[in-house]
C-alpha cells in the first residue's frame, strides 16, 4: 500500500534528509519509524502524507505515484491519512469539538453526522465530556489525545503519528500506544515515529530504523 | 454541496459575532463611501425630474420677411404640414399680431405711436423632439433657409445647457463611483487579508489535512460578499436618511414657488444595482486577497 523506491529528499538549502530509501508497508501493518533527532523521521512521514515532495526516486501510495501528482489532486491524497503532527497543530481559538470537526468539514461531512463522529472520536480518546472546553485547558497528554481524535475522526485508512508520546510519562505513553494498537487491530495501517530505540514500545510492530537519512 | 456553503456562511457569521465591532466598522466605511456617489445620483435624478416638470416645450418662432408674398407664406404652411418632426404649429398673421398689440394694455401706447403695422407674419412651431437639442438646432437651421423666412428663433437654449450639465453630472458621478469603488476594493481586500492572517494557522492546518483551495477560499469570499451587501444596505439607509433630512428645507423653498416638489429616492432603480454592485466588489476584493495568501502558503 506504501512503497518507497530509492527515495531521496534534499531540502532547499542543501540538506539531504533522506538518502536512497527503499521499503514497503502493507495494508494493516503497524510500523515504528525510529532514529535519533534529525535522522529524518518527520521527513519520511511527510513524504508519505504528501506534505513534502521527494527529490529523487518514487513514492507509491496505493497505486498512485505521489511524486508526479498534480497539485489539484494533492488534497485528495492527503485526506487518506489521519495525521498527528509533532507540534500538534491544535487550533487554540476554538473548542475541542470544533478542532475535531475540521477534518470532517474538509471532507464535506457536516451537521448531525459530523457531530456523531466527533463525539465518537472524542470518546475513543477519553475526552467525551469536554467537547466545549478550549484546548488550553488541557494537559499536554490530553492535548496529544485531542490531536489523535482529530486524526482518526474521518476514519482514514492510514494513521500517521509523529512522536505522539514525546514529553509524556511512561504510563501515559503506554496508554497512548495501546490506543494506537487498538486502531491497528480494527484494520487501520498505523505509522508511528518515535525517537525511542524501538524495542520496548514496538512489541508486535515492525521497526524502520533511520540513521542520518538511511535505513539500517 | 449546499451543506458546505451553509457551513462557510455559519463560520463567517460566527466570526462576525465574535468581532461585531470590526464588522460594524467595515460595513459603515463601505456604506459611507458608497453613499457619496449614491447621493449625487439622487440629486441628479431629482434635478432631471424637476427639469422635466418645468420644461415649457421648446418652440421655434418663424418670422416671415416683411416683403414675403402670399405664395411664400402658403409654401411655408404646406412644408410645416408635411414635416414629421413638427408636432403642432400655429399661424399668426401680421394683422392679428397688430390687433393683439393694440389690445394689449401695456403695448397700446407703443402701437399708437406707430403709423403702420411693423409686424411680420409669423408661425409658432412646436417640434416633436423636445429633449434632443441637436435635432432642435438642426430644425431651426433648416427653417432659417426656407424662402421668405426672415428668421427662425429657437427659444429654448436653456434646454440644451441643462442637458449638457446633466450629462456632465452623470459622467462625474460615474468617475467618482469608479474611484471610490477602487478604494473600496483596497479597503475590503485589506480587511480580508487581516482576517486571513488571523486564520493563518487554521488555513495552514486545513491545507495539510486535505482542504482544497475552494474550501479555504469559501468563508472569505462569503465574508467579502457580506461586507458588500451590508455596506450597500448601509449606503441606501444613509441616502434615505439624508433625503428625509433635506426634504424639510426643500419643502420650505418649493412652497415659495407654489410647488409641492420633494426629493425622492429612485429606490427601484437604485437599490438592486447598489447592493449587487457592492456585493460584487466585496467578493472581488476577497478573491484577490485569498488568492494572494494561498499562493504564499503552499510549499509542496
Ligand atoms: N523544511 C526544512 N528545510 C530544511 N531542512 C529541513 C527541513 N525540515 C527538516 N530539515 C532537516 O532535515 C533533517 C531531518 O529532519 P526531520 O525533521 O525529518 O528529523 P526527525 O528525525 O524528525 O527529528 P526529531 O526527532 O528531532 O523530530 C534535519 O537535519 C533537519 O534540520
Ligand atoms: Mg521529527
Short mmCIF file of C-alpha atoms and ligand atoms in Angstrom, two decimals:
data_model
loop_
_atom_site.label_atom_id
_atom_site.label_comp_id
_atom_site.label_asym_id
_atom_site.label_seq_id
_atom_site.Cartn_x
_atom_site.Cartn_y
_atom_site.Cartn_z
CA UNK A 1 0.00 0.00 0.00
CA UNK A 2 3.01 2.26 0.60
CA UNK A 3 6.12 1.71 -1.47
CA UNK A 4 9.36 3.70 -1.46
CA UNK A 5 11.81 3.07 -4.30
CA UNK A 6 15.25 4.68 -3.91
CA UNK A 7 13.70 7.78 -2.44
CA UNK A 8 15.80 10.80 -1.56
CA UNK A 9 14.88 14.13 -0.05
CA UNK A 10 17.10 17.12 -0.47
CA UNK A 11 15.79 20.18 1.38
CA UNK A 12 16.24 23.55 -0.23
CA UNK A 13 19.45 24.82 1.28
CA UNK A 14 21.24 21.61 0.54
CA UNK A 15 20.49 19.33 3.50
CA UNK A 16 19.98 15.76 2.39
CA UNK A 17 17.43 14.48 4.93
CA UNK A 18 16.77 11.09 3.30
CA UNK A 19 19.05 9.03 1.09
CA UNK A 20 18.13 6.19 -1.22
CA UNK A 21 15.32 4.71 0.85
CA UNK A 22 13.52 1.58 -0.35
CA UNK A 23 10.86 -0.23 1.68
CA UNK A 24 7.26 -1.34 1.54
CA UNK A 25 4.44 -1.17 4.05
CA UNK A 26 1.43 -3.46 3.61
CA UNK A 27 -2.16 -2.64 4.45
CA UNK A 28 -2.99 -3.13 8.13
CA UNK A 29 0.62 -3.06 9.31
CA UNK A 30 1.85 -1.35 12.47
CA UNK A 31 5.21 0.29 11.76
CA UNK A 32 7.52 2.26 14.03
CA UNK A 33 9.93 4.73 12.46
CA UNK A 34 12.78 5.20 14.91
CA UNK A 35 16.04 7.11 14.99
CA UNK A 36 17.80 9.98 16.68
CA UNK A 37 16.70 13.55 16.42
CA UNK A 38 17.45 14.78 12.92
CA UNK A 39 17.58 11.26 11.46
CA UNK A 40 14.71 12.10 9.08
CA UNK A 41 11.67 10.52 10.76
CA UNK A 42 9.37 13.51 10.26
CA UNK A 43 10.61 13.92 6.72
CA UNK A 44 9.77 10.30 5.94
CA UNK A 45 6.22 10.66 7.30
CA UNK A 46 5.74 13.91 5.38
CA UNK A 47 6.76 12.25 2.14
CA UNK A 48 4.13 9.58 2.71
CA UNK A 49 1.36 12.01 3.64
CA UNK A 50 2.01 14.25 0.66
CA UNK A 51 3.27 17.14 2.75
CA UNK A 52 6.71 17.17 1.17
CA UNK A 53 7.78 16.07 -2.27
CA UNK A 54 10.58 13.55 -2.81
CA UNK A 55 13.50 14.96 -4.77
CA UNK A 56 14.51 11.57 -6.19
CA UNK A 57 13.05 8.08 -6.51
CA UNK A 58 9.36 7.21 -6.48
CA UNK A 59 6.80 7.14 -3.68
CA UNK A 60 3.77 4.97 -4.37
CA UNK A 61 0.65 5.26 -2.23
CA UNK A 62 -1.87 2.66 -3.33
CA UNK A 63 -1.03 2.70 -6.99
CA UNK A 64 -0.52 6.44 -7.20
CA UNK A 65 2.92 7.83 -7.89
CA UNK A 66 2.84 10.69 -5.42
CA UNK A 67 5.86 12.49 -6.79
CA UNK A 68 4.07 13.02 -10.09
CA UNK A 69 0.75 14.10 -8.61
CA UNK A 70 -0.89 17.24 -9.97
CA UNK A 71 -1.26 20.00 -7.42
CA UNK A 72 -5.05 19.84 -7.67
CA UNK A 73 -5.02 16.14 -6.71
CA UNK A 74 -2.93 16.71 -3.61
CA UNK A 75 -5.77 17.49 -1.17
CA UNK A 76 -7.46 14.22 -2.02
CA UNK A 77 -4.27 12.25 -1.36
CA UNK A 78 -3.87 13.97 2.00
CA UNK A 79 -7.40 13.03 3.03
CA UNK A 80 -6.41 9.35 3.00
CA UNK A 81 -4.26 9.94 6.04
CA UNK A 82 -5.01 10.78 9.61
CA UNK A 83 -2.07 12.83 10.80
CA UNK A 84 -0.87 13.51 14.34
CA UNK A 85 1.71 16.26 13.92
CA UNK A 86 4.84 16.50 16.00
CA UNK A 87 3.77 20.00 17.05
CA UNK A 88 0.10 19.01 17.47
CA UNK A 89 -1.16 21.95 15.40
CA UNK A 90 -4.24 22.35 17.56
CA UNK A 91 -6.33 25.45 16.98
CA UNK A 92 -6.42 27.30 20.26
CA UNK A 93 -9.13 29.74 19.25
CA UNK A 94 -11.88 27.10 19.25
CA UNK A 95 -13.16 24.34 21.49
CA UNK A 96 -12.39 20.63 21.32
CA UNK A 97 -15.49 19.87 19.29
CA UNK A 98 -14.61 22.35 16.56
CA UNK A 99 -10.99 21.20 16.49
CA UNK A 100 -12.05 17.64 15.82
CA UNK A 101 -14.80 18.65 13.38
CA UNK A 102 -12.39 20.39 10.97
CA UNK A 103 -11.28 17.28 9.01
CA UNK A 104 -14.92 16.25 8.64
CA UNK A 105 -15.86 19.63 7.25
CA UNK A 106 -12.98 19.39 4.83
CA UNK A 107 -14.36 16.01 3.75
CA UNK A 108 -17.78 17.54 3.27
CA UNK A 109 -19.36 15.94 6.31
CA UNK A 110 -21.40 18.42 8.34
CA UNK A 111 -24.31 18.64 10.71
CA UNK A 112 -25.66 15.71 12.72
CA UNK A 113 -23.46 13.12 11.03
CA UNK A 114 -20.38 15.20 11.82
CA UNK A 115 -21.45 15.72 15.44
CA UNK A 116 -21.96 11.99 15.90
CA UNK A 117 -18.49 11.21 14.56
CA UNK A 118 -16.80 13.97 16.55
CA UNK A 119 -18.28 12.60 19.78
CA UNK A 120 -17.27 9.06 18.85
CA UNK A 121 -13.69 10.20 18.26
CA UNK A 122 -13.56 12.21 21.49
CA UNK A 123 -14.97 9.19 23.28
CA UNK A 124 -12.23 6.95 21.92
CA UNK A 125 -9.51 9.18 23.37
CA UNK A 126 -11.35 9.73 26.67
CA UNK A 127 -12.32 13.37 26.18
CA UNK A 128 -16.03 12.92 25.55
CA UNK A 129 -17.37 15.12 28.30
CA UNK A 130 -15.19 18.08 27.41
CA UNK A 131 -16.20 18.98 23.89
CA UNK A 132 -16.99 22.58 24.89
CA UNK A 133 -13.62 23.10 26.63
CA UNK A 134 -10.82 25.08 24.98
CA UNK A 135 -7.54 23.29 24.16
CA UNK A 136 -5.50 25.50 26.52
CA UNK A 137 -7.36 23.97 29.45
CA UNK A 138 -5.99 20.53 28.56
CA UNK A 139 -2.81 18.95 29.92
CA UNK A 140 -0.05 18.06 27.48
CA UNK A 141 -1.18 14.45 27.35
CA UNK A 142 -4.79 15.45 26.82
CA UNK A 143 -3.76 17.77 24.01
CA UNK A 144 -1.96 14.82 22.44
CA UNK A 145 -5.18 12.82 22.71
CA UNK A 146 -7.13 15.63 21.13
CA UNK A 147 -4.70 15.60 18.21
CA UNK A 148 -5.28 11.85 17.89
CA UNK A 149 -9.06 12.29 17.96
CA UNK A 150 -8.75 14.80 15.13
CA UNK A 151 -6.55 12.40 13.16
CA UNK A 152 -8.96 9.47 13.37
CA UNK A 153 -12.30 11.27 13.13
CA UNK A 154 -12.59 10.95 9.37
CA UNK A 155 -11.76 7.22 9.58
CA UNK A 156 -8.59 7.29 7.49
CA UNK A 157 -7.07 4.13 6.02
CA UNK A 158 -3.66 5.15 7.29
CA UNK A 159 -2.89 6.77 10.63
CA UNK A 160 0.41 8.60 10.94
CA UNK A 161 1.69 9.88 14.27
CA UNK A 162 4.88 11.90 14.66
CA UNK A 163 6.30 11.34 18.15
CA UNK A 164 2.92 11.17 19.84
CA UNK A 165 4.41 10.18 23.19
CA UNK A 166 7.17 12.75 23.44
CA UNK A 167 7.19 14.54 26.80
CA UNK A 168 4.71 12.13 28.35
CA UNK A 169 5.41 9.99 31.38
CA UNK A 170 5.85 6.31 30.77
CA UNK A 171 2.47 5.03 31.86
CA UNK A 172 0.66 7.71 29.87
CA UNK A 173 2.85 6.83 26.87
CA UNK A 174 1.97 3.15 27.23
CA UNK A 175 -1.74 4.10 27.34
CA UNK A 176 -1.42 6.03 24.11
CA UNK A 177 0.47 3.20 22.43
CA UNK A 178 -2.36 0.93 23.47
CA UNK A 179 -4.76 3.34 21.78
CA UNK A 180 -2.80 3.19 18.52
CA UNK A 181 -2.71 -0.60 18.71
CA UNK A 182 -6.48 -0.63 19.05
CA UNK A 183 -6.82 1.35 15.83
CA UNK A 184 -4.42 -1.06 14.17
CA UNK A 185 -6.47 -4.01 15.39
CA UNK A 186 -9.53 -2.78 13.51
CA UNK A 187 -7.56 -2.71 10.26
CA UNK A 188 -6.02 0.74 10.12
CA UNK A 189 -2.45 0.93 8.86
CA UNK A 190 -0.52 2.74 11.60
CA UNK A 191 2.84 4.52 11.30
CA UNK A 192 4.43 5.96 14.40
CA UNK A 193 7.66 7.94 14.59
CA UNK A 194 9.47 7.77 17.90
CA UNK A 195 12.99 8.56 19.00
CA UNK A 196 12.92 5.65 21.46
CA UNK A 197 15.20 2.86 20.31
CA UNK A 198 12.22 0.72 19.41
CA UNK A 199 12.34 -2.48 21.42
CA UNK A 200 10.31 -1.56 24.45
CA UNK A 201 7.47 0.15 22.62
CA UNK A 202 7.42 -1.72 19.38
CA UNK A 203 6.29 -5.07 20.69
CA UNK A 204 4.27 -6.52 17.86
CA UNK A 205 5.15 -3.92 15.24
CA UNK A 206 7.78 -3.61 12.55
CA UNK A 207 10.63 -1.12 13.04
CA UNK A 208 12.19 1.09 10.38
CA UNK A 209 15.31 2.49 11.99
CA UNK A 210 16.76 5.62 10.42
CA UNK A 211 20.30 6.82 10.83
CA UNK A 212 21.25 10.08 9.15
CA UNK A 213 18.68 9.58 6.47
CA UNK A 214 19.35 5.96 5.64
CA UNK A 215 17.67 2.76 6.77
CA UNK A 216 19.70 0.45 8.97
CA UNK B 1 -22.56 20.90 -1.57
CA UNK B 2 -25.25 23.20 -0.18
CA UNK B 3 -24.26 21.98 3.27
CA UNK B 4 -20.71 23.18 2.58
CA UNK B 5 -21.97 26.64 1.71
CA UNK B 6 -24.14 26.74 4.80
CA UNK B 7 -21.11 25.76 6.82
CA UNK B 8 -18.96 28.53 5.34
CA UNK B 9 -21.71 31.03 5.96
CA UNK B 10 -22.10 29.84 9.53
CA UNK B 11 -18.34 30.22 10.02
CA UNK B 12 -18.44 33.77 8.74
CA UNK B 13 -21.41 34.67 10.92
CA UNK B 14 -19.71 33.11 13.94
CA UNK B 15 -16.59 35.18 13.29
CA UNK B 16 -18.77 38.26 12.88
CA UNK B 17 -20.41 37.57 16.22
CA UNK B 18 -17.00 37.26 17.83
CA UNK B 19 -15.88 40.62 16.41
CA UNK B 20 -19.05 42.67 15.87
CA UNK B 21 -17.25 45.99 16.14
CA UNK B 22 -14.84 45.22 13.32
CA UNK B 23 -17.78 44.18 11.22
CA UNK B 24 -19.78 47.27 12.02
CA UNK B 25 -16.81 49.42 11.12
CA UNK B 26 -16.28 47.79 7.76
CA UNK B 27 -19.96 48.00 6.88
CA UNK B 28 -20.01 51.67 7.91
CA UNK B 29 -16.91 52.51 5.91
CA UNK B 30 -18.32 50.85 2.81
CA UNK B 31 -21.74 52.39 3.42
CA UNK B 32 -20.42 55.94 3.79
CA UNK B 33 -18.12 55.58 0.80
CA UNK B 34 -20.92 54.35 -1.42
CA UNK B 35 -23.41 56.87 -0.04
CA UNK B 36 -21.49 59.73 -1.63
CA UNK B 37 -21.98 58.80 -5.29
CA UNK B 38 -25.43 57.44 -4.45
CA UNK B 39 -26.50 60.80 -3.03
CA UNK B 40 -25.10 62.63 -6.05
CA UNK B 41 -27.09 60.26 -8.20
CA UNK B 42 -30.26 61.00 -6.25
CA UNK B 43 -29.62 64.75 -6.55
CA UNK B 44 -29.11 64.47 -10.28
CA UNK B 45 -32.15 62.27 -10.70
CA UNK B 46 -34.29 64.82 -8.88
CA UNK B 47 -32.87 67.66 -10.96
CA UNK B 48 -33.78 65.75 -14.05
CA UNK B 49 -37.29 65.27 -12.74
CA UNK B 50 -37.54 68.94 -11.82
CA UNK B 51 -36.28 69.97 -15.25
CA UNK B 52 -38.82 67.68 -16.86
CA UNK B 53 -41.64 69.32 -14.89
CA UNK B 54 -40.56 72.87 -15.69
CA UNK B 55 -39.73 72.32 -19.30
CA UNK B 56 -42.03 74.56 -21.27
CA UNK B 57 -41.85 72.72 -24.50
CA UNK B 58 -39.27 74.37 -26.69
CA UNK B 59 -40.74 76.48 -29.50
CA UNK B 60 -39.45 77.82 -32.75
CA UNK B 61 -40.74 81.25 -33.76
CA UNK B 62 -40.60 81.64 -37.50
CA UNK B 63 -40.80 85.27 -38.71
CA UNK B 64 -41.55 85.90 -42.36
CA UNK B 65 -39.82 88.72 -44.20
CA UNK B 66 -41.83 91.95 -44.42
CA UNK B 67 -41.94 91.64 -48.18
CA UNK B 68 -42.79 87.94 -48.26
CA UNK B 69 -45.51 87.09 -50.77
CA UNK B 70 -48.70 85.21 -50.02
CA UNK B 71 -47.33 82.28 -52.05
CA UNK B 72 -44.26 82.12 -49.87
CA UNK B 73 -46.44 82.06 -46.72
CA UNK B 74 -48.57 79.32 -48.26
CA UNK B 75 -45.39 77.39 -49.13
CA UNK B 76 -44.20 77.51 -45.56
CA UNK B 77 -47.63 76.29 -44.44
CA UNK B 78 -47.50 73.26 -46.71
CA UNK B 79 -43.93 72.50 -45.66
CA UNK B 80 -44.94 72.54 -41.99
CA UNK B 81 -47.92 70.31 -42.74
CA UNK B 82 -45.70 67.73 -44.35
CA UNK B 83 -42.97 67.57 -41.75
CA UNK B 84 -42.85 64.62 -39.40
CA UNK B 85 -40.71 66.38 -36.79
CA UNK B 86 -43.21 69.17 -36.19
CA UNK B 87 -45.81 68.41 -33.53
CA UNK B 88 -48.13 71.43 -33.87
CA UNK B 89 -47.91 74.84 -35.36
CA UNK B 90 -49.95 77.98 -35.41
CA UNK B 91 -50.04 80.85 -37.91
CA UNK B 92 -50.16 84.39 -36.53
CA UNK B 93 -50.89 86.82 -39.35
CA UNK B 94 -49.39 90.28 -39.15
CA UNK B 95 -52.92 91.74 -38.86
CA UNK B 96 -53.78 89.52 -35.91
CA UNK B 97 -50.49 90.40 -34.24
CA UNK B 98 -51.13 94.07 -34.81
CA UNK B 99 -54.61 93.80 -33.26
CA UNK B 100 -53.19 91.94 -30.29
CA UNK B 101 -50.60 94.61 -29.81
CA UNK B 102 -53.16 97.38 -29.88
CA UNK B 103 -55.40 95.50 -27.45
CA UNK B 104 -52.53 94.87 -25.02
CA UNK B 105 -52.78 97.46 -22.27
CA UNK B 106 -49.03 97.85 -21.93
CA UNK B 107 -48.18 97.90 -25.60
CA UNK B 108 -51.13 100.04 -26.75
CA UNK B 109 -49.11 103.27 -26.27
CA UNK B 110 -46.27 101.95 -28.36
CA UNK B 111 -48.69 100.88 -31.06
CA UNK B 112 -50.37 104.27 -31.08
CA UNK B 113 -47.01 105.90 -31.82
CA UNK B 114 -46.55 103.82 -34.96
CA UNK B 115 -48.10 104.92 -38.21
CA UNK B 116 -48.42 101.49 -39.76
CA UNK B 117 -48.13 97.82 -38.78
CA UNK B 118 -44.41 96.96 -38.30
CA UNK B 119 -45.06 93.30 -37.58
CA UNK B 120 -44.38 90.41 -39.98
CA UNK B 121 -46.43 87.28 -40.45
CA UNK B 122 -45.22 84.58 -38.06
CA UNK B 123 -45.51 80.89 -37.26
CA UNK B 124 -45.24 79.44 -33.77
CA UNK B 125 -43.97 75.89 -34.09
CA UNK B 126 -43.68 73.16 -31.53
CA UNK B 127 -41.18 70.48 -32.61
CA UNK B 128 -41.68 66.83 -31.74
CA UNK B 129 -38.26 66.10 -30.25
CA UNK B 130 -38.40 68.08 -27.05
CA UNK B 131 -35.25 66.98 -25.43
CA UNK B 132 -32.88 66.49 -28.28
CA UNK B 133 -31.02 69.79 -28.55
CA UNK B 134 -29.13 68.71 -31.65
CA UNK B 135 -32.32 67.90 -33.53
CA UNK B 136 -33.90 71.19 -32.43
CA UNK B 137 -30.88 73.09 -33.66
CA UNK B 138 -30.93 71.32 -36.98
CA UNK B 139 -34.62 72.07 -37.43
CA UNK B 140 -34.11 75.72 -36.63
CA UNK B 141 -31.18 75.96 -39.04
CA UNK B 142 -33.19 74.41 -41.81
CA UNK B 143 -36.22 76.70 -41.35
CA UNK B 144 -33.92 79.67 -41.39
CA UNK B 145 -33.21 78.93 -45.03
CA UNK B 146 -36.79 78.50 -46.26
CA UNK B 147 -37.67 81.09 -48.83
CA UNK B 148 -39.48 84.13 -47.48
CA UNK B 149 -38.31 83.45 -43.95
CA UNK B 150 -36.57 86.32 -42.24
CA UNK B 151 -35.54 84.42 -39.10
CA UNK B 152 -36.27 81.31 -37.11
CA UNK B 153 -35.66 81.54 -33.37
CA UNK B 154 -35.30 78.63 -31.06
CA UNK B 155 -36.45 79.95 -27.71
CA UNK B 156 -35.24 77.12 -25.53
CA UNK B 157 -31.48 77.35 -25.44
CA UNK B 158 -31.59 76.57 -21.75
CA UNK B 159 -32.83 73.08 -22.53
CA UNK B 160 -29.58 72.47 -24.31
CA UNK B 161 -27.50 73.87 -21.49
CA UNK B 162 -29.35 71.87 -18.89
CA UNK B 163 -28.91 68.68 -20.83
CA UNK B 164 -25.24 69.40 -21.21
CA UNK B 165 -24.93 69.96 -17.49
CA UNK B 166 -26.89 66.86 -16.56
CA UNK B 167 -24.77 64.74 -18.90
CA UNK B 168 -21.64 66.20 -17.33
CA UNK B 169 -23.09 65.42 -13.89
CA UNK B 170 -23.71 61.84 -14.92
CA UNK B 171 -20.15 61.44 -16.13
CA UNK B 172 -18.80 62.98 -12.96
CA UNK B 173 -20.80 60.58 -10.82
CA UNK B 174 -19.58 57.62 -12.85
CA UNK B 175 -16.00 58.78 -12.35
CA UNK B 176 -16.42 59.32 -8.61
CA UNK B 177 -18.13 55.96 -8.26
CA UNK B 178 -15.31 54.24 -10.12
CA UNK B 179 -12.62 55.88 -7.99
CA UNK B 180 -14.40 55.13 -4.73
CA UNK B 181 -15.08 51.59 -5.91
CA UNK B 182 -11.36 51.15 -6.41
CA UNK B 183 -10.71 52.49 -2.92
CA UNK B 184 -13.30 50.07 -1.53
CA UNK B 185 -11.61 47.21 -3.32
CA UNK B 186 -8.40 48.05 -1.50
CA UNK B 187 -10.06 48.61 1.89
CA UNK B 188 -12.12 45.43 1.75
CA UNK B 189 -9.20 43.46 0.38
CA UNK B 190 -7.04 44.62 3.24
CA UNK B 191 -9.65 43.72 5.82
CA UNK B 192 -9.94 40.23 4.34
CA UNK B 193 -6.17 39.99 4.30
CA UNK B 194 -6.12 40.70 8.04
CA UNK B 195 -8.77 38.06 8.61
CA UNK B 196 -6.65 35.60 6.65
CA UNK B 197 -3.64 36.48 8.75
CA UNK B 198 -5.74 35.82 11.86
CA UNK B 199 -6.79 32.45 10.49
CA UNK B 200 -3.32 31.61 9.26
CA UNK B 201 -2.92 28.55 11.46
CA UNK B 202 -6.28 27.16 10.52
CA UNK B 203 -5.59 27.68 6.83
CA UNK B 204 -2.20 26.03 7.05
CA UNK B 205 -3.54 23.08 9.01
CA UNK B 206 -6.50 22.72 6.67
CA UNK B 207 -4.11 22.56 3.76
CA UNK B 208 -2.08 19.83 5.45
CA UNK B 209 -5.08 17.65 6.09
CA UNK B 210 -6.54 17.88 2.62
CA UNK B 211 -8.59 21.04 2.24
CA UNK B 212 -8.99 22.23 -1.33
CA UNK B 213 -8.34 25.86 -2.21
CA UNK B 214 -12.03 26.19 -2.82
CA UNK B 215 -12.80 25.09 0.74
CA UNK B 216 -10.31 27.57 2.20
CA UNK B 217 -11.47 30.39 -0.03
CA UNK B 218 -15.17 29.94 0.58
CA UNK B 219 -15.64 31.58 4.00
CA UNK B 220 -13.54 34.57 2.97
CA UNK B 221 -15.50 35.03 -0.23
CA UNK B 222 -18.66 34.97 1.85
CA UNK B 223 -17.14 37.48 4.24
CA UNK B 224 -16.25 39.85 1.40
CA UNK B 225 -19.66 39.46 -0.19
CA UNK B 226 -21.43 40.04 3.11
CA UNK B 227 -19.34 43.14 3.73
CA UNK B 228 -20.51 44.35 0.35
CA UNK B 229 -24.17 43.55 0.94
CA UNK B 230 -24.05 45.16 4.39
CA UNK B 231 -22.25 48.20 3.01
CA UNK B 232 -24.72 48.53 0.16
CA UNK B 233 -27.67 48.43 2.53
CA UNK B 234 -25.94 50.92 4.82
CA UNK B 235 -25.38 53.27 1.87
CA UNK B 236 -29.04 53.00 0.95
CA UNK B 237 -30.12 53.82 4.51
CA UNK B 238 -27.75 56.78 4.61
CA UNK B 239 -29.19 58.12 1.35
CA UNK B 240 -32.76 57.67 2.59
CA UNK B 241 -31.95 59.42 5.85
CA UNK B 242 -30.18 62.28 4.08
CA UNK B 243 -33.11 62.73 1.68
CA UNK B 244 -35.56 62.78 4.54
CA UNK B 245 -33.36 65.31 6.30
CA UNK B 246 -33.15 67.58 3.26
CA UNK B 247 -36.81 67.39 2.41
CA UNK B 248 -37.79 69.77 5.24
CA UNK B 249 -35.71 72.51 3.66
CA UNK B 250 -36.82 71.58 0.17
CA UNK B 251 -40.45 71.89 1.26
CA UNK B 252 -39.84 75.41 2.56
CA UNK B 253 -38.19 76.55 -0.64
CA UNK B 254 -40.62 75.00 -3.08
CA UNK B 255 -43.58 76.36 -1.09
CA UNK B 256 -42.36 79.82 -2.14
CA UNK B 257 -42.85 78.80 -5.77
CA UNK B 258 -46.22 77.20 -5.08
CA UNK B 259 -44.77 73.80 -5.91
CA UNK B 260 -45.08 70.59 -3.97
CA UNK B 261 -41.80 69.20 -5.30
CA UNK B 262 -40.00 66.85 -2.90
CA UNK B 263 -36.75 64.91 -3.21
CA UNK B 264 -37.47 61.29 -3.86
CA UNK B 265 -35.04 58.35 -3.89
CA UNK B 266 -35.41 56.24 -7.03
CA UNK B 267 -35.32 53.09 -4.91
CA UNK B 268 -36.45 50.74 -7.64
CA UNK B 269 -33.65 51.88 -9.94
CA UNK B 270 -31.01 52.19 -7.28
CA UNK B 271 -31.36 49.57 -4.55
CA UNK B 272 -30.53 46.47 -6.53
CA UNK B 273 -27.57 47.82 -8.53
CA UNK B 274 -26.13 49.40 -5.40
CA UNK B 275 -26.33 46.26 -3.28
CA UNK B 276 -25.38 43.83 -6.02
CA UNK B 277 -22.54 46.05 -7.18
CA UNK B 278 -21.26 46.43 -3.66
CA UNK B 279 -21.52 42.69 -3.05
CA UNK B 280 -19.60 42.01 -6.25
CA UNK B 281 -16.91 44.44 -5.20
CA UNK B 282 -16.58 42.69 -1.84
CA UNK B 283 -16.39 39.30 -3.49
CA UNK B 284 -13.73 40.52 -5.89
CA UNK B 285 -11.65 42.03 -3.10
CA UNK B 286 -11.85 38.80 -1.10
CA UNK B 287 -11.00 36.71 -4.13
CA UNK B 288 -7.92 38.84 -4.68
CA UNK B 289 -6.78 38.71 -1.08
CA UNK B 290 -7.28 34.96 -0.66
CA UNK B 291 -5.62 34.23 -3.97
CA UNK B 292 -2.51 36.05 -2.88
CA UNK B 293 -2.50 34.47 0.57
CA UNK B 294 -2.95 30.94 -0.77
CA UNK B 295 -0.17 31.36 -3.28
CA UNK B 296 2.11 32.20 -0.35
CA UNK B 297 1.25 29.14 1.75
CA UNK B 298 1.71 26.03 -0.37
CA UNK B 299 5.20 24.66 -0.41
CA UNK B 300 4.73 21.18 -1.85
N1 LIG C 1 11.90 22.36 5.97
C1 LIG C 1 13.18 22.02 6.11
N2 LIG C 1 14.14 22.72 5.47
C2 LIG C 1 15.44 22.40 5.60
N3 LIG C 1 15.89 21.39 6.33
C3 LIG C 1 14.98 20.65 7.00
C4 LIG C 1 13.59 20.92 6.93
N4 LIG C 1 12.94 20.02 7.70
C5 LIG C 1 13.87 19.22 8.22
N5 LIG C 1 15.10 19.59 7.81
C6 LIG C 1 16.36 18.92 8.15
O1 LIG C 1 16.25 17.58 7.77
C7 LIG C 1 16.80 16.74 8.77
C8 LIG C 1 15.77 15.70 9.21
O2 LIG C 1 14.70 16.38 9.83
P1 LIG C 1 13.47 15.63 10.45
O3 LIG C 1 12.52 16.64 10.95
O4 LIG C 1 12.96 14.66 9.46
O5 LIG C 1 14.14 14.86 11.66
P2 LIG C 1 13.45 13.97 12.79
O6 LIG C 1 14.05 12.64 12.70
O7 LIG C 1 12.00 14.10 12.71
O8 LIG C 1 13.98 14.69 14.11
P3 LIG C 1 13.23 14.90 15.50
O9 LIG C 1 13.30 13.62 16.24
O10 LIG C 1 14.03 15.96 16.17
O11 LIG C 1 11.85 15.35 15.17
C9 LIG C 1 17.23 17.64 9.92
O12 LIG C 1 18.62 17.79 9.85
C10 LIG C 1 16.55 18.96 9.64
O13 LIG C 1 17.39 20.01 10.01
MG1 LIG C 2 10.53 14.93 13.79
#
